[in-house]
Amino acid sequence: MENAEKYAKVDRDILAAMKKPGRVYLAGLAFTASLVAIGGILWAYQVRNGLGVAGYTHPVKWAIYITNFVFWVGIAHSGTLISAVLYLFRARYRTSFNRAAEAMTVFALMVAGLFPLIHLGRSWVFYFLIPYPTQRQIWVNFRSPLIWDVFAVGTYFTVSLVFFYVGMIPDFAAAKRYAEGIRKKVFTILSLGWKGTDKEWRHYGMLYLFLAAFATPLVASVHSVVSWDFAMSIVPGWHTTIFAPYFVAGAIFSGTAMVITLVVPLRKAMNLHEYITDDHFESIAKILLFTSLIVSYSYIIEFGMASYGGNVFEMGSFRYRALGEFRYLTWTMIFCNSLVPLTLFAKRLRRNTTCLLVVSILVNVGMWLERFVIIVTSLAHDYDPYVWGTYRPTFVEVGISLGSFGLFFTLYLLFVKNLPVLSISEIKEHI
Amino acid sequence: MKRRDFLWLLGVVSGSTVMSACGSPNRSAKFTSYLLPPEEGVVPGEARFHPSTCTECPAGCGVLARVREGRPVKLEGIPGHPVSDGGLCVRGQSSLYRLYHPERLRGPMLRDGKTFRSIPWEEAFTRVSETLKSSREKGRKNLFLSCRTTGTLSRVADAACERLEIGRLPEYEVYSHSAVKEANALLFGERDVPHYRIEEADFLLTVGADLLETYVTPVAYTRKISTAQAGGDFLWYHVEPHMSLTGGNADRRFTVTPGRERLLLSFLLREVATRKAAQNGFPREILAALPPATAESVARDTGIPPESVKEVADRFLAAKRPLVIAGGIATESPGGVGTAAAAALIQYAVGAFPGRVDFAGRENYRNVGTLRDMEELSARMGRGEAGVVFLFRTNPVFSLPARLGFRENMKKAQLTVAMGEFLDETVREADLVLPLSHSLESWGDVEPRRGVMSLLQPVLPPLHDTLSDGDALLGLLGSASGKGPAGGYRDLLAAAWRKRLGEAGKAQFLEKGFVEEMLPKRPVSLDGRRAADTLRSSTSAEEVRKPVLFLVPSIRTFDGRSRILPLLSEIPDPLTTITYGPWISVSKETAARAGLRDRDEVTVASGDWKAVLPVKVQPGLPGEVFVVYRDAIPAPPIRTDPRTGGPVDTIEGVRITKTGKTIAIPILSGSFSQQGRGLIPDPVHLEEERRQKRWTLYPEHAHMEYQWAMAVDLGRCNGCAACVAACHIENNVPVVGKRDHLKGREMSWLRIEPFYEKGEVDFLPMLCQQCHYAPCETVCPVFAAYHNPEGLNVQVYKRCVGTRYCSNNCPYKVRRFNWWQHRWPEPMDRMLNPDVPAREVGVMEKCTFCIQRIRGGKDKAKDEGRKVRDGEFTTACAQSCPTGALTFGNILDKESKVYRLAHSERAYRVFETLGTVPSIHYLRGGKT
Amino acid sequence: MKKTLVSIAVLGYFGVSVLLAGGLWYLWYRTDPAPVQPIAFPHTIHAGRLQLHCTYCHIFADRARSAGAPPLEKCMGCHKTIATEREEIRKLTHHYEEKRPVQWVRVYALPDFIYFTHKRHVKAGVECAMCHGDVAGMKRVRRVNELIMGWCVSCHRVRGAPRDCATCHK
Amino acid sequence: MNPLAIPPALPPDTFLLLRYLLIAALLLFLPFLGIVIAGSAASLVLNFLGRENRDDRSLRLSREWIEAATVNRWVLLLLGLLPYPAIAYACERILGGRTSLPAIAWLVPYGALLAGCLLLSLYRSAIRRTTELVPALFGAGTVGLLAMLSAAFLSFLLVGTLVDPAKLPLVRSNLVFILSWHSLVEFLLFLAMSFGLAGGIALRFLGRSKAGGAGGGPDYEARVLTAGTSFAMAGALAVPALVVLYLVSLPVTGLSTEVFAMAATVMILALAVFSLLYVLPGMKENRQGDRVTALFVLMFLTVILCSQTAVANAFQGLSAPPGPVAAVESVSKEGKSALKPAAGDAAALEKGKKVYDTVCSICHRFDVKIVGPAYNDVVPKYKGNVEKLKAFIRNPVKVNPSFPAMPKPAIKEDEIDAVARYLLFTVKGGK
């Protein structure tokens, strides 16, 4: 009886988020949307005039676009990790994050997926990268890590999308009871006539478990593949065996940070304090700290290998990274990723959301810089000293990158207003 | 005559040979049928070669113009040509850009206030002839100033001037070698530059003469030196006050205190005369005239370490057939004539005349005047004595010092008639502009050297409303004197040739493009007293005050005349790797002292003259010595040598002050040092690389018939960059401009990397290595970069999507990306090689060993049912190399030259540790 | 209300698809496989009835990359006397007398990034008809094969001709 | 088969006949197959749903529908199995020479068809006995449906090969090259029209029988109405898009204005269906079964004609020339056979023959008269007088008014001599 009330309350509280949006929300939405518009225009400009409008130089032929790609794929990771892996570990605090995290995964992947296209010299023939039988009777080169990317990211996106959707089916059913108008219709369709019978729940449980199990290995595989884009090449500073674990850790690191960055304001804005408690934050913070330590360790290993490897090219590359013209970025990165998170050893700070927010944002910055530094510095000073060069981004690259952030947050804002932000059914389970 | 109709026809066709870019043509796509069957042996779509002569500089190298659909698309040297023997320098390769340059004069123009209005030729001629008449009545003198002209053209000019009572002035060249001529005149009564047979010497000492770059006939000298080096025991020492490409390539290079070259030479002369020439009647009074000197004193004065002075002397004396050449900057400084004279006397003393130094085949510089002549001309014009002044293919306003006031005085002439190809500084000032055809559009002949006649013949109809040099002169003559010779310049030439060579000879001349008459060697007689006076008179008054600025000719632009060729500003200067100049080269120590770094802006001042230039720190340059290329400074503040009347290109006591600003100039080299990466390795380092074993997971590439490979002999490569230009032209590599160069986005498929080790420079030509295990191929997602059955890393431009992964993964960074859609302004688009597509925006491009040539060669071989013969065809770069440093061939053929070289003990590959197994084998240089 | 909206929407959809079809038709029409030539040269007579071999007029087919159109002189060789009164022949004669080359409309064209030589194919024993079809049977020459990559590759596969990209791609 | 051989030409009328045969067979085959596929699919689904939630109307509808779709098993076997061999035969003949498909390529679809027919008839008879099917029989039905589908798809692939003759030489060497987009699109188009047709059939025949039984009555009719209408509408709406795709996927050589015209017709027919069922007022109430059915049959007809026109276009002009090569050969052979050169002038005769081949043969043959008279008629007039003949060749004079005057040949004196000798020697009775 009183359970019923509780359930009703949960429904109300969470679905309250989907009430009519306030001014602030609309303003935010307008802002992010305009960013998207700017990005779009700049992309059109770039396609029309050629990649020359970007700041690429002769040695540095990959830069900010690929940085963004790796960054966003990284962001995407925590989603699966938090929902799938923690689900398998039966970690209860997951419930308060998983929906947000999954949404983040999907959106981040959407954004990430754009960058390989943006960075192509001839984006209009991107379909050459897709393996399909054409009249030309020629296939893609399955040896190329870029093709592995196409598959890895594609798979990952599909799976996480399905996972995201399946997780929401019962909530749609719940939501449709409160919604009206077109929204009700949509929810009705999306809920696939979910009635909540035992039989349904039994099947549902099986399916969800399976999907979780299926998604978990992807966490490792996808970013390993992405890291191989670099590790498989022979560029000094890229060609390292530790890249796969290093990148996966980094991905989870940045992803977790992004979750915190998103959930802290979310909780505040939609006062979900009783569903997202400080304990939850603390345990997430622990993940952050842990992955941070792994990342720092990788940094040390990288420089270590370069110095005792005795490979003149590798040494040159890392000397340049640490002391070259990009040294400020390098050291900022180390500060953000290795030093700042150490504060989280203090329990008080772990439970202090403002502190967490600051740390997480810094970590995001740091992780973006990490990718930038790895990509640009390694290319700028590789084998032949004659072609050593440098790189300065142009407004086009900056604008498009901002646009990508805009796109991500636009999608996210739309999400929080139109879909249940917390997994109602699971919260009910835990009542 | 027949070919011209044919050309005309093809001219019609060529317009319509451009096809639509999609499989099925749309209704507008047309193609044309000939009226007449093309003459025997002409096959559409096949290139034909027509011999002609390069006119980019006075040297007169023979060129074969490669013609497709009636348009010349490439220039190559004529093998066996007495001057260039198959070689062609960077300027020669680029001179197609002169032909197709969009800014060429399109027709005769008449001054109309500040601007010009175009007029028909007839009007131009009549106006000239009227003015000629009127000025004669006014009692003014009509004058004709031209660049160095030789052969029939020179005679025609003389004749015309005589008929029309025009004073033919001494010809004007910026580099007139007046000191050398003066010295030879004083000593032997031969006012000219002799023909040096370097190939017959076993020891060569060059003083200031930049043989490999611009001195008199650089390609010839380059060929001769490499022949001599190939011959085995040959040593080449170079003494210079600054740092030049030539010096960098000599076996030993000594930097001498500016203006003191004379002392070294006279010491050498004394040594030679006393020890060697005493017996063969060497005039005593000369010895008397020589200032007393010991190795130590000379070392003190010249700044060359004593042991080096001794070494030079000993080597020279030890040599059986020694040869010394003084010229260039050494003779264009105060006391230059003394230097030249000393050198000439040494030649005499060691009996180099007439074997190794011969006036029979002199370089035809006799009619070339001096700076003083120009002073007189300017003065005469200033005094208003000049009527009509013809300025024929010459640009004095740019190259003469401002103090002559040439520009202003031109105005005082009654009518200045400029004849040239471009609206350059001088033409802009003229009253009447008569556009001349490019040499590839006109008939003619040149005589670069006595006894050598080289053919000029049109390979395409004139692009614009221009006349060939001869026709223009004849036209003038005709309209002025009422009756010119019957027929055009072509008939006149034909007659002249028939007269000189006979029917058969003429035919052969037309076919081969040159004739060489064997002139008997001419011994010289030395006037001892005059010689002695000459030596005495070169006193220590002629000293050079430091800091000194040298104005030197550049291998890219010579005296500045080639600076309008866009390609040449794309090709880096070999020593500094700067593409878009200008700049001033500063020595390391000076830079250190003045706290100057690359790109710093400085003001260079001397007297009331000053210029603002960015700095480039140049290793190997002695302190207090600055170098600027001649093309960088219009109206340079050069003095006139009181004794020779020639120019003094050393500006003394210059003041260099740092402004604190910087000027962005594209310096392509990221580092002048190898950073210990063994691109040009020492043997030890090499061995350990060799010992590495490596294995692959991928299936081996099978090469059945052919595996193309190249050998690059670093010992022969002198960094002249001719190959770079050749590659550009052959492969339609676009000229991208300064903006992209500043971003390091140059497009050249082939680059020459200079690496400096303690003042010595080594050059490393770097092009696609065509790796056997190519890193670029495995990473391309769409097979745009793949390994073809003949061992090439082919790039399929239409398949490329532009991920640029291949370039990242290329350790040699030899792949170029099309950042923009590059366009060729009309009529430059006619220069494109139809066998190579113009790349689209957003695709990667690279060297594929001129795959179009490979295709052609295989096609021919297949027709004859055989395999390709070694050396049957070669890549554009290898073809252009004057020293034969590049060898291309099929390495599967055990007999081939490239196989032999690739298996020599000098052979190595760049970055062998990476296991890319390149098909390009470098042969370690090692200065002998 | 709703009904009209829906019907308008659907009608719009139909309209769009019809337009698309029209567009496709135009695209196809622009590259008409059988274009009208300035002079209606009947292959049916020359290659058909007179049974002249292709290389009689297209002299370069076995010698060069492009088969080449016959020089007008060749046409005039016969048509000085034969069928001189016919309209088309008159056109020809005008062209010849005015020294004005004939601008034929292309039926087949290859993109400029492709290296193709008739010589190789003819020498390899490929009959002209393999690619150009039964020209002798066409009053106006019609393109019977679209020169698309797949088409070339198919034949190269079957005949075991080289399939290295660089064989055809410049 | 020998890749060098030019495919022999089919005699035009044979080709025509074959195509008519093909069209007729397809016209019988496809609509029928369509009805069966769509009908049985509908019936299966309805049956499943009916059993799931105990709904007699669905069960009844499902039974009626399968009955209507497969009038009875004999018709099924007859229409299903008879036309196919005709199609196979026609295709094989048309392909003949270019390639001959391995028998398996024909037999597999046929087998599938057979199996499909049998299984479906099994299902049909079962469902007539009782609507409460045992799973086995239901399964049989499903498998039958799948078999039918695959049969249809395979036959589309086979017929599709006709549209792309250039690819045919490959087909035998590796069957994968049968795969083509336009076959796929055509198949989809076929499915769309089939469902439309099935809908039409439903509207026309179902729910007519007033005989009560389980779940009869007016609401049952309503049910039929909705089902039929939605099927027809779905079909009609899917058609235009698919038609456009079809046009895109056709090889360019197959196109012609007629093809486009027919495509447009199909769209218009679809539009007609739509307006019948939706736009026109009051049309919906009284069923449009017969009209809709008719329209869809028309669509089938047009599409089949359209694709066959494409085939015709594709084959136009693709065949061996009436060998001018052969002709020249024969002449020269004739020459050879005739001449038995005396030792001396063999060379001269060879030369003469060369002149003949290059110059004379343009206008003259030995046996036939082309531009000029046949040599066998005129040469004998010279009775072996070489000089006379040479004189004529040197400057020809108009002899026979029925021929244009012979132009003065551009050949040298010795060539004139040689050719004159050659002619006199070669032509029988020349000497």
mmCIF file of C-alpha atoms in Angstrom, chain D residues 215-394:
data_model
loop_
_atom_site.group_PDB
_atom_site.id
_atom_site.type_symbol
_atom_site.label_atom_id
_atom_site.label_comp_id
_atom_site.label_asym_id
_atom_site.label_seq_id
_atom_site.Cartn_x
_atom_site.Cartn_y
_atom_site.Cartn_z
ATOM 1 C CA GLY D 215 -16.231 -14.340 -35.142
ATOM 2 C CA GLY D 216 -18.349 -13.348 -38.147
ATOM 3 C CA GLY D 217 -20.547 -10.325 -38.313
ATOM 4 C CA PRO D 218 -20.166 -6.643 -39.143
ATOM 5 C CA ASP D 219 -17.182 -5.874 -36.871
ATOM 6 C CA TYR D 220 -15.439 -8.711 -38.609
ATOM 7 C CA GLU D 221 -16.078 -6.984 -41.903
ATOM 8 C CA ALA D 222 -14.711 -3.781 -40.411
ATOM 9 C CA ARG D 223 -11.678 -5.763 -39.413
ATOM 10 C CA VAL D 224 -11.250 -7.049 -42.974
ATOM 11 C CA LEU D 225 -11.702 -3.527 -44.279
ATOM 12 C CA THR D 226 -8.975 -2.066 -42.092
ATOM 13 C CA ALA D 227 -6.610 -4.932 -42.783
ATOM 14 C CA GLY D 228 -7.117 -4.826 -46.544
ATOM 15 C CA THR D 229 -6.974 -1.036 -46.738
ATOM 16 C CA SER D 230 -3.811 -0.771 -44.665
ATOM 17 C CA PHE D 231 -2.103 -3.435 -46.812
ATOM 18 C CA ALA D 232 -3.104 -1.710 -50.054
ATOM 19 C CA MET D 233 -2.135 1.733 -48.725
ATOM 20 C CA ALA D 234 1.208 0.498 -47.436
ATOM 21 C CA GLY D 235 1.945 -1.021 -50.826
ATOM 22 C CA ALA D 236 0.870 2.090 -52.707
ATOM 23 C CA LEU D 237 2.884 4.434 -50.509
ATOM 24 C CA ALA D 238 6.019 2.321 -50.694
ATOM 25 C CA VAL D 239 5.951 2.158 -54.496
ATOM 26 C CA PRO D 240 7.145 5.664 -55.599
ATOM 27 C CA ALA D 241 10.263 5.728 -53.448
ATOM 28 C CA LEU D 242 11.188 2.236 -54.580
ATOM 29 C CA VAL D 243 10.577 3.152 -58.217
ATOM 30 C CA VAL D 244 12.999 6.058 -57.923
ATOM 31 C CA LEU D 245 15.551 3.770 -56.301
ATOM 32 C CA TYR D 246 14.968 1.270 -59.082
ATOM 33 C CA LEU D 247 15.720 3.907 -61.718
ATOM 34 C CA VAL D 248 18.879 4.842 -59.855
ATOM 35 C CA SER D 249 20.008 1.246 -59.585
ATOM 36 C CA LEU D 250 19.474 0.398 -63.267
ATOM 37 C CA PRO D 251 22.686 0.324 -65.345
ATOM 38 C CA VAL D 252 22.820 3.376 -67.573
ATOM 39 C CA THR D 253 22.852 1.280 -70.729
ATOM 40 C CA GLY D 254 19.459 -0.067 -69.723
ATOM 41 C CA LEU D 255 17.849 3.359 -69.599
ATOM 42 C CA SER D 256 15.751 4.988 -72.227
ATOM 43 C CA THR D 257 12.902 7.478 -72.264
ATOM 44 C CA GLU D 258 10.364 4.635 -72.377
ATOM 45 C CA VAL D 259 11.755 3.189 -69.168
ATOM 46 C CA PHE D 260 11.291 6.522 -67.426
ATOM 47 C CA ALA D 261 7.802 6.883 -68.852
ATOM 48 C CA MET D 262 6.754 3.491 -67.537
ATOM 49 C CA ALA D 263 8.268 4.272 -64.155
ATOM 50 C CA ALA D 264 6.152 7.404 -64.035
ATOM 51 C CA THR D 265 3.089 5.358 -64.975
ATOM 52 C CA VAL D 266 3.688 3.047 -62.029
ATOM 53 C CA MET D 267 3.772 6.015 -59.695
ATOM 54 C CA ILE D 268 0.563 7.362 -61.114
ATOM 55 C CA LEU D 269 -1.131 4.013 -60.611
ATOM 56 C CA ALA D 270 0.042 4.014 -57.013
ATOM 57 C CA LEU D 271 -1.345 7.517 -56.640
ATOM 58 C CA ALA D 272 -4.656 6.285 -58.010
ATOM 59 C CA VAL D 273 -4.783 3.555 -55.363
ATOM 60 C CA PHE D 274 -4.083 6.088 -52.668
ATOM 61 C CA SER D 275 -6.772 8.463 -53.832
ATOM 62 C CA LEU D 276 -9.278 5.629 -54.166
ATOM 63 C CA LEU D 277 -8.737 4.530 -50.611
ATOM 64 C CA TYR D 278 -8.128 7.848 -48.912
ATOM 65 C CA VAL D 279 -8.632 11.061 -50.805
ATOM 66 C CA LEU D 280 -11.856 10.567 -52.718
ATOM 67 C CA PRO D 281 -14.752 11.028 -50.282
ATOM 68 C CA GLY D 282 -17.068 8.105 -49.508
ATOM 69 C CA MET D 283 -15.004 5.734 -51.556
ATOM 70 C CA LYS D 284 -13.775 3.919 -48.484
ATOM 71 C CA GLU D 285 -17.191 2.776 -47.295
ATOM 72 C CA ASN D 286 -18.088 0.674 -50.324
ATOM 73 C CA ARG D 287 -15.049 -1.457 -50.820
ATOM 74 C CA GLN D 288 -12.726 -0.736 -53.718
ATOM 75 C CA GLY D 289 -11.441 -4.324 -53.834
ATOM 76 C CA ASP D 290 -11.780 -4.931 -57.555
ATOM 77 C CA ARG D 291 -10.463 -1.516 -58.570
ATOM 78 C CA VAL D 292 -7.462 -1.714 -56.244
ATOM 79 C CA THR D 293 -6.663 -5.251 -57.394
ATOM 80 C CA ALA D 294 -6.864 -4.167 -61.005
ATOM 81 C CA LEU D 295 -4.596 -1.204 -60.399
ATOM 82 C CA PHE D 296 -1.981 -3.338 -58.714
ATOM 83 C CA VAL D 297 -2.095 -5.932 -61.483
ATOM 84 C CA LEU D 298 -1.554 -3.059 -63.907
ATOM 85 C CA MET D 299 1.429 -1.947 -61.842
ATOM 86 C CA PHE D 300 2.877 -5.439 -62.064
ATOM 87 C CA LEU D 301 2.412 -5.394 -65.814
ATOM 88 C CA THR D 302 4.076 -1.980 -66.188
ATOM 89 C CA VAL D 303 7.024 -2.858 -63.981
ATOM 90 C CA ILE D 304 7.636 -6.090 -65.879
ATOM 91 C CA LEU D 305 7.441 -4.300 -69.217
ATOM 92 C CA CYS D 306 9.723 -1.594 -67.836
ATOM 93 C CA SER D 307 12.438 -3.996 -66.753
ATOM 94 C CA GLN D 308 12.178 -5.925 -70.020
ATOM 95 C CA THR D 309 12.581 -2.694 -71.980
ATOM 96 C CA ALA D 310 15.686 -2.081 -69.930
ATOM 97 C CA VAL D 311 16.942 -5.518 -70.933
ATOM 98 C CA ALA D 312 16.234 -4.721 -74.573
ATOM 99 C CA ASN D 313 18.137 -1.428 -74.316
ATOM 100 C CA ALA D 314 21.047 -3.079 -72.599
ATOM 101 C CA PHE D 315 21.379 -5.647 -75.361
ATOM 102 C CA GLN D 316 20.891 -3.162 -78.175
ATOM 103 C CA GLY D 317 23.902 -3.082 -80.470
ATOM 104 C CA LEU D 318 25.792 -5.614 -78.360
ATOM 105 C CA SER D 319 26.684 -8.418 -80.738
ATOM 106 C CA ALA D 320 29.163 -9.499 -83.350
ATOM 107 C CA PRO D 321 29.411 -7.214 -86.379
ATOM 108 C CA PRO D 322 28.518 -8.878 -89.698
ATOM 109 C CA GLY D 323 32.293 -9.264 -89.887
ATOM 110 C CA PRO D 324 33.931 -6.856 -92.312
ATOM 111 C CA VAL D 325 37.046 -8.576 -91.023
ATOM 112 C CA ALA D 326 35.702 -11.859 -92.274
ATOM 113 C CA ALA D 327 34.835 -10.256 -95.587
ATOM 114 C CA VAL D 328 38.305 -8.866 -96.152
ATOM 115 C CA GLU D 329 39.721 -12.225 -95.181
ATOM 116 C CA SER D 330 37.547 -14.007 -97.694
ATOM 117 C CA VAL D 331 38.588 -11.691 -100.473
ATOM 118 C CA SER D 332 42.267 -12.100 -99.757
ATOM 119 C CA LYS D 333 41.749 -15.833 -99.463
ATOM 120 C CA GLU D 334 40.071 -15.788 -102.805
ATOM 121 C CA GLY D 335 43.055 -13.871 -104.085
ATOM 122 C CA LYS D 336 45.464 -16.412 -102.672
ATOM 123 C CA SER D 337 43.557 -19.452 -103.823
ATOM 124 C CA ALA D 338 43.451 -18.041 -107.294
ATOM 125 C CA LEU D 339 47.005 -17.007 -107.753
ATOM 126 C CA LYS D 340 49.631 -19.635 -108.350
ATOM 127 C CA PRO D 341 52.564 -17.301 -108.669
ATOM 128 C CA ALA D 342 55.272 -18.126 -111.146
ATOM 129 C CA ALA D 343 58.570 -18.044 -109.327
ATOM 130 C CA GLY D 344 59.567 -14.576 -110.561
ATOM 131 C CA ASP D 345 56.594 -12.313 -110.132
ATOM 132 C CA ALA D 346 55.440 -13.757 -106.793
ATOM 133 C CA ALA D 347 56.858 -10.684 -105.108
ATOM 134 C CA ALA D 348 55.202 -8.365 -107.596
ATOM 135 C CA LEU D 349 51.877 -10.089 -107.009
ATOM 136 C CA GLU D 350 52.269 -9.765 -103.258
ATOM 137 C CA LYS D 351 52.884 -6.071 -103.735
ATOM 138 C CA GLY D 352 49.907 -5.812 -106.040
ATOM 139 C CA LYS D 353 47.727 -7.523 -103.498
ATOM 140 C CA LYS D 354 48.926 -5.038 -100.881
ATOM 141 C CA VAL D 355 47.924 -2.150 -103.121
ATOM 142 C CA TYR D 356 44.585 -3.818 -103.709
ATOM 143 C CA ASP D 357 43.921 -4.291 -100.020
ATOM 144 C CA THR D 358 44.871 -0.768 -99.071
ATOM 145 C CA VAL D 359 43.551 1.207 -102.016
ATOM 146 C CA CYS D 360 41.254 -0.567 -104.419
ATOM 147 C CA SER D 361 39.350 -2.699 -101.937
ATOM 148 C CA ILE D 362 37.571 0.417 -100.689
ATOM 149 C CA CYS D 363 35.399 0.454 -103.786
ATOM 150 C CA HIS D 364 36.024 -2.864 -105.528
ATOM 151 C CA ARG D 365 35.632 -6.505 -104.692
ATOM 152 C CA PHE D 366 36.202 -9.416 -106.972
ATOM 153 C CA ASP D 367 32.771 -10.993 -106.794
ATOM 154 C CA VAL D 368 30.374 -8.266 -105.670
ATOM 155 C CA LYS D 369 29.924 -4.712 -106.861
ATOM 156 C CA ILE D 370 30.028 -2.134 -104.125
ATOM 157 C CA VAL D 371 30.911 1.398 -105.191
ATOM 158 C CA GLY D 372 32.645 0.261 -108.302
ATOM 159 C CA PRO D 373 31.947 -2.815 -110.426
ATOM 160 C CA ALA D 374 33.115 -6.286 -109.426
ATOM 161 C CA TYR D 375 36.483 -7.149 -110.921
ATOM 162 C CA ASN D 376 35.260 -10.468 -112.150
ATOM 163 C CA ASP D 377 32.948 -8.510 -114.498
ATOM 164 C CA VAL D 378 35.279 -5.797 -115.715
ATOM 165 C CA VAL D 379 38.837 -7.071 -115.603
ATOM 166 C CA PRO D 380 38.323 -9.791 -118.236
ATOM 167 C CA LYS D 381 37.547 -7.002 -120.728
ATOM 168 C CA TYR D 382 41.254 -6.226 -120.822
ATOM 169 C CA LYS D 383 42.073 -9.697 -122.068
ATOM 170 C CA GLY D 384 45.341 -9.716 -120.167
ATOM 171 C CA ASN D 385 46.559 -6.432 -121.683
ATOM 172 C CA VAL D 386 48.533 -5.017 -118.793
ATOM 173 C CA GLU D 387 49.364 -1.703 -120.449
ATOM 174 C CA LYS D 388 45.725 -0.979 -121.260
ATOM 175 C CA LEU D 389 44.683 -1.654 -117.687
ATOM 176 C CA LYS D 390 47.572 0.423 -116.361
ATOM 177 C CA ALA D 391 46.585 3.256 -118.656
ATOM 178 C CA PHE D 392 43.070 3.169 -117.249
ATOM 179 C CA ILE D 393 44.313 3.129 -113.697
ATOM 180 C CA ARG D 394 46.654 6.036 -114.432
#
